[in-house]
Short mmCIF file of C-alpha atoms in Angstrom, two decimals:
data_model
loop_
_atom_site.label_atom_id
_atom_site.label_comp_id
_atom_site.label_asym_id
_atom_site.label_seq_id
_atom_site.Cartn_x
_atom_site.Cartn_y
_atom_site.Cartn_z
CA UNK A 865 -8.34 -105.09 39.50
CA UNK A 866 -8.62 -103.54 42.89
CA UNK A 867 -11.35 -105.13 44.74
CA UNK A 868 -12.84 -101.61 45.48
CA UNK A 869 -13.79 -101.00 41.95
CA UNK A 870 -15.52 -103.64 39.73
CA UNK A 871 -15.62 -103.58 35.90
CA UNK A 872 -18.58 -101.05 35.84
CA UNK A 873 -17.06 -98.64 37.87
CA UNK A 874 -13.72 -98.50 35.98
CA UNK A 875 -15.56 -98.26 32.81
CA UNK A 876 -17.74 -95.25 33.80
CA UNK A 877 -14.63 -93.59 35.10
CA UNK A 878 -13.22 -94.19 31.79
CA UNK A 879 -15.82 -92.82 29.84
CA UNK A 880 -15.86 -89.72 31.75
CA UNK A 881 -12.16 -89.30 31.51
CA UNK A 882 -12.24 -89.38 28.09
CA UNK A 883 -15.19 -86.75 27.58
CA UNK A 884 -13.37 -84.63 30.08
CA UNK A 885 -9.82 -84.92 28.37
CA UNK A 886 -11.47 -84.08 25.00
CA UNK A 887 -13.34 -81.11 26.17
CA UNK A 888 -10.60 -79.62 28.04
CA UNK A 889 -7.85 -80.31 25.52
CA UNK A 890 -10.10 -78.67 22.83
CA UNK A 891 -10.66 -75.57 25.08
CA UNK A 892 -6.87 -75.23 25.89
CA UNK A 893 -6.13 -75.48 22.24
CA UNK A 894 -8.64 -72.77 21.45
CA UNK A 895 -7.23 -70.48 24.22
CA UNK A 896 -3.93 -70.84 22.83
CA UNK A 897 -5.01 -70.25 19.45
CA UNK A 898 -6.96 -67.32 20.34
CA UNK A 899 -4.50 -65.56 22.84
CA UNK A 900 -1.38 -63.66 22.57
CA UNK A 901 1.70 -65.26 24.13
CA UNK A 902 1.64 -62.13 26.48
CA UNK A 903 -1.81 -63.20 27.92
CA UNK A 904 -0.75 -66.51 28.99
CA UNK A 905 0.26 -65.14 32.56
CA UNK A 906 3.56 -67.24 32.42
CA UNK A 907 5.03 -68.04 35.50
CA UNK A 908 8.56 -69.63 36.20
CA UNK A 909 8.47 -72.87 38.48
CA UNK A 910 12.20 -73.57 37.60
CA UNK A 911 14.64 -73.58 34.70
CA UNK A 912 12.64 -74.26 31.72
CA UNK A 913 9.72 -74.95 33.88
CA UNK A 914 6.70 -73.24 33.10
CA UNK A 915 3.13 -72.74 34.15
CA UNK A 916 0.36 -70.59 32.55
CA UNK A 917 -3.02 -69.33 33.39
CA UNK A 918 -4.08 -72.03 31.06
CA UNK A 919 -2.64 -74.99 32.77
CA UNK A 920 -4.53 -73.90 35.97
CA UNK A 921 -7.72 -73.36 34.38
CA UNK A 922 -7.52 -76.90 32.71
CA UNK A 923 -6.50 -78.60 35.64
CA UNK A 924 -9.60 -77.04 37.75
CA UNK A 925 -11.84 -77.87 34.85
CA UNK A 926 -10.37 -81.60 35.01
CA UNK A 927 -11.07 -81.78 38.69
CA UNK A 928 -14.52 -80.31 38.45
CA UNK A 929 -15.44 -82.97 35.64
CA UNK A 930 -14.32 -85.72 37.62
CA UNK A 931 -14.92 -85.05 41.33
CA UNK A 932 -18.59 -83.93 40.24
CA UNK A 933 -19.22 -87.57 39.11
CA UNK A 934 -16.90 -89.32 41.38
CA UNK A 935 -17.13 -87.31 44.81
CA UNK A 936 -15.47 -90.07 46.78
CA UNK A 937 -12.04 -90.28 44.72
CA UNK A 938 -8.89 -88.49 45.40
CA UNK A 939 -7.42 -86.06 43.05
CA UNK A 940 -3.51 -85.11 42.38
CA UNK A 941 -2.73 -82.65 40.17
CA UNK A 942 0.60 -81.12 38.85
CA UNK A 943 -0.63 -77.58 39.65
CA UNK A 944 -2.77 -77.84 42.65
CA UNK A 945 -0.84 -81.14 44.29
CA UNK A 946 -2.82 -83.42 46.45
CA UNK A 947 -2.12 -87.02 47.83
CA UNK A 948 -3.25 -90.52 46.62
CA UNK A 949 -6.28 -91.78 48.48
CA UNK A 950 -6.82 -95.33 50.29
CA UNK A 951 -9.20 -96.06 47.10
CA UNK A 952 -9.20 -94.54 43.97
CA UNK A 953 -6.94 -91.34 42.82
CA UNK A 954 -7.13 -89.35 39.95
CA UNK A 955 -3.51 -88.16 38.61
CA UNK A 956 -3.57 -85.54 36.27
CA UNK A 957 -1.26 -83.40 34.13
CA UNK A 958 -3.52 -80.70 32.73
CA UNK A 959 -1.25 -79.67 30.01
CA UNK A 960 1.90 -81.94 29.54
CA UNK A 961 4.26 -80.33 27.33
CA UNK A 962 3.86 -76.60 28.88
CA UNK A 963 6.86 -75.30 26.93
CA UNK A 964 5.67 -76.37 23.63
CA UNK A 965 2.21 -75.06 24.22
CA UNK A 966 3.44 -71.51 25.22
CA UNK A 967 5.69 -71.39 22.00
CA UNK A 968 2.74 -72.65 20.04
CA UNK A 969 4.62 -75.96 19.19
CA UNK A 970 1.62 -78.42 19.02
CA UNK A 971 3.09 -81.46 20.54
CA UNK A 972 1.26 -81.18 24.12
CA UNK A 973 -1.53 -83.13 25.54
CA UNK A 974 -3.76 -83.47 28.55
CA UNK A 975 -2.71 -86.70 30.71
CA UNK A 976 -5.42 -88.22 33.25
CA UNK A 977 -4.77 -91.47 35.24
CA UNK A 978 -7.03 -93.25 37.48
CA UNK A 979 -5.02 -95.33 40.23
CA UNK A 980 -6.98 -97.89 42.71
CA UNK A 981 -4.36 -99.09 45.25
CA UNK A 982 -1.30 -99.59 43.64
CA UNK A 983 -2.70 -100.21 40.42
CA UNK A 984 -2.91 -98.12 37.10
CA UNK A 985 -6.41 -98.80 36.03
CA UNK A 986 -7.19 -96.02 33.54
CA UNK A 987 -4.95 -94.23 31.11
CA UNK A 988 -6.32 -91.13 28.94
CA UNK A 989 -4.36 -88.94 27.08
CA UNK A 990 -5.51 -86.18 24.56
CA UNK A 991 -3.14 -85.59 21.73
CA UNK A 992 -3.27 -82.03 20.74
CA UNK A 993 -1.54 -82.58 17.38
CA UNK A 994 -4.37 -84.71 15.90
CA UNK A 995 -7.33 -83.52 18.35
CA UNK A 996 -7.51 -87.34 19.23
CA UNK A 997 -7.93 -89.22 22.67
CA UNK A 998 -5.83 -92.38 23.37
CA UNK A 999 -7.21 -94.48 26.29
CA UNK A 1000 -6.43 -98.05 27.92
CA UNK A 1001 -8.11 -99.67 30.75
CA UNK A 1002 -6.08 -102.26 32.42
CA UNK A 1003 -6.45 -105.65 30.39
CA UNK A 1004 -8.78 -104.10 27.79
CA UNK A 1005 -6.25 -103.03 24.89
CA UNK A 1006 -5.14 -99.64 23.84
CA UNK A 1007 -7.42 -97.33 21.85
CA UNK A 1008 -7.08 -93.98 19.64
CA UNK A 1009 -10.29 -92.24 18.97
CA UNK A 1010 -11.92 -95.67 19.77
CA UNK A 1011 -9.94 -97.62 17.21
CA UNK A 1012 -7.32 -100.20 18.60
CA UNK A 1013 -3.52 -99.32 18.54
CA UNK A 1014 -0.55 -101.67 18.54
CA UNK A 1015 3.11 -100.96 19.06
CA UNK A 1016 5.43 -101.43 16.10
CA UNK A 1017 6.66 -104.86 14.98
CA UNK A 1018 10.09 -103.33 14.33
CA UNK A 1019 13.14 -105.78 14.98
CA UNK A 1020 15.98 -104.41 13.20
CA UNK A 1021 17.76 -101.42 14.98
CA UNK A 1022 18.65 -99.73 12.07
CA UNK A 1023 14.91 -99.42 11.38
CA UNK A 1024 14.31 -98.03 14.72
CA UNK A 1025 12.93 -94.56 15.75
CA UNK A 1026 13.41 -93.54 19.48
CA UNK A 1027 12.34 -90.83 21.50
CA UNK A 1028 14.58 -89.73 24.61
CA UNK A 1029 13.38 -87.38 27.26
CA UNK A 1030 15.99 -85.46 29.43
CA UNK A 1031 15.22 -84.16 33.27
CA UNK A 1032 17.52 -81.52 34.37
CA UNK A 1033 17.36 -83.38 37.46
CA UNK A 1034 19.91 -86.34 36.06
CA UNK A 1035 23.21 -86.30 34.39
CA UNK A 1036 23.32 -84.72 30.63
CA UNK A 1037 26.52 -86.60 30.37
CA UNK A 1038 24.89 -89.87 30.60
CA UNK A 1039 22.00 -88.94 28.50
CA UNK A 1040 24.54 -88.14 25.75
CA UNK A 1041 26.44 -91.37 26.10
CA UNK A 1042 23.05 -92.94 25.75
CA UNK A 1043 22.33 -91.36 22.60
CA UNK A 1044 25.55 -92.15 21.28
CA UNK A 1045 24.93 -95.81 22.04
CA UNK A 1046 21.76 -95.79 20.39
CA UNK A 1047 23.10 -93.81 17.46
CA UNK A 1048 25.76 -96.30 16.78
CA UNK A 1049 23.65 -99.25 16.79
CA UNK A 1050 21.91 -97.25 13.85
CA UNK A 1051 18.83 -95.77 15.59
CA UNK A 1052 17.20 -92.65 14.64
CA UNK A 1053 16.32 -89.93 17.56
CA UNK A 1054 13.88 -87.42 18.32
CA UNK A 1055 13.43 -85.35 21.32
CA UNK A 1056 9.87 -83.46 21.54
CA UNK A 1057 9.17 -82.55 25.17
CA UNK A 1058 5.89 -84.11 26.19
CA UNK A 1059 6.12 -87.46 27.99
CA UNK A 1060 2.48 -88.21 27.69
CA UNK A 1061 2.45 -87.89 23.90
CA UNK A 1062 5.78 -89.82 23.47
CA UNK A 1063 4.48 -92.69 25.15
CA UNK A 1064 1.29 -92.76 22.89
CA UNK A 1065 3.60 -92.39 19.99
CA UNK A 1066 5.04 -95.71 21.13
CA UNK A 1067 1.68 -97.46 21.87
CA UNK A 1068 0.68 -96.36 18.23
CA UNK A 1069 3.76 -97.76 16.68
CA UNK A 1070 5.24 -94.46 15.41
CA UNK A 1071 8.21 -94.67 17.77
CA UNK A 1072 10.21 -97.69 19.15
CA UNK A 1073 11.40 -96.31 22.30
CA UNK A 1074 10.47 -93.81 24.87
CA UNK A 1075 12.95 -93.37 27.79
CA UNK A 1076 13.47 -90.84 30.50
CA UNK A 1077 15.53 -90.88 33.77
CA UNK A 1078 13.13 -88.92 35.72
CA UNK A 1079 9.39 -88.02 35.46
CA UNK A 1080 6.59 -87.15 37.82
CA UNK A 1081 3.89 -89.63 38.09
CA UNK A 1082 1.46 -87.34 36.31
CA UNK A 1083 3.62 -87.25 33.27
CA UNK A 1084 3.79 -90.64 32.53
CA UNK A 1085 1.35 -93.04 34.23
CA UNK A 1086 -1.50 -92.58 31.74
CA UNK A 1087 0.68 -92.90 28.64
CA UNK A 1088 2.61 -96.05 30.14
CA UNK A 1089 -0.71 -97.84 30.58
CA UNK A 1090 -1.68 -97.25 27.06
CA UNK A 1091 1.80 -98.25 25.62
CA UNK A 1092 1.39 -101.52 27.68
CA UNK A 1093 -1.95 -102.34 26.59
CA UNK A 1094 -0.89 -101.53 23.08
CA UNK A 1095 1.72 -104.16 23.54
CA UNK A 1096 4.80 -102.44 24.42
CA UNK A 1097 7.12 -103.47 26.74
CA UNK A 1098 7.10 -101.18 29.73
CA UNK A 1099 9.39 -100.68 32.94
CA UNK A 1100 9.36 -98.38 35.51
CA UNK A 1101 9.30 -98.44 39.64
CA UNK A 1102 6.15 -99.39 41.63
CA UNK A 1103 3.40 -96.61 41.39
CA UNK A 1104 3.42 -95.95 44.96
CA UNK A 1105 7.25 -94.55 44.38
CA UNK A 1106 6.23 -92.82 41.39
CA UNK A 1107 3.35 -90.91 43.31
CA UNK A 1108 5.76 -89.82 46.18
CA UNK A 1109 8.98 -89.07 44.00
CA UNK A 1110 8.85 -89.65 40.59
CA UNK A 1111 11.21 -91.99 38.56
CA UNK A 1112 12.30 -93.40 35.24
CA UNK A 1113 10.14 -94.99 32.25
CA UNK A 1114 11.05 -97.10 29.68
CA UNK A 1115 8.62 -98.37 26.95
CA UNK A 1116 9.53 -100.05 23.55
CA UNK A 1117 8.71 -102.18 20.91
CA UNK A 1118 9.15 -105.80 22.04
CA UNK A 1119 11.03 -107.07 19.10
CA UNK A 1120 13.93 -104.77 20.23
CA UNK A 1121 13.83 -105.84 23.64
CA UNK A 1122 17.46 -106.98 23.34
CA UNK A 1123 18.60 -103.93 22.06
CA UNK A 1124 17.18 -102.13 25.25
CA UNK A 1125 18.11 -104.37 27.81
CA UNK A 1126 20.96 -102.12 28.88
CA UNK A 1127 18.67 -99.27 29.83
CA UNK A 1128 16.67 -101.60 32.20
CA UNK A 1129 20.08 -102.47 33.75
CA UNK A 1130 20.98 -98.80 34.19
CA UNK A 1131 17.63 -98.17 35.95
CA UNK A 1132 17.83 -101.51 37.83
CA UNK A 1133 14.64 -102.61 36.43
#
């Protein structure tokens, strides 16, 4: 743990982040439920990359909720930007899975991470599919609404369920080749479009792998910590690189490490 924050300081931040994630997630769900799609004020940031008024409202509410309690912390949000600070930084995706959110597909969430120095200390993810919050403090295990969660014990690839993401910044042909290799080993496959939620699916044992070649830090850091604390094997570049330019993440059940070793080789991790 970073020397700048003792256990009490980290725990206090975790409790606030859980409360904020639940409140903001529920408000975003209510707003979507009560709104016509045309009132979401959708803007296009790129091909299949959208932002809505709900994203911006949620990010501001998260910022207000966190920084009002911890004014010396730095804030980095997907929509408003910002950089990492010398001490502690909140890294936030207000609605991870915005396309799903827009279309009414309830596989989206709120992702809140606290980074101290170069270490991810807290991960909090609100899961809109179940109206529950996953969280982890480094070294303290992973939880879903306060109850422990654990990665799956799957050891047979023919029983494995994998989730793959795909960024348009990376090769689709490579993605198809990877999918073919996993399929030929007997695994089943999903793509659901919200990295934070996909990572907590690995944490709770619902999936055996989540892999995506390029994500931004706010998409992955909270879910990756939760998966790691749940006993999954997680590989990704150093945090400072992810904060600056994003990168890949691999999280998988430990019993299938041999099956997924080639993915680490692909990424050089």
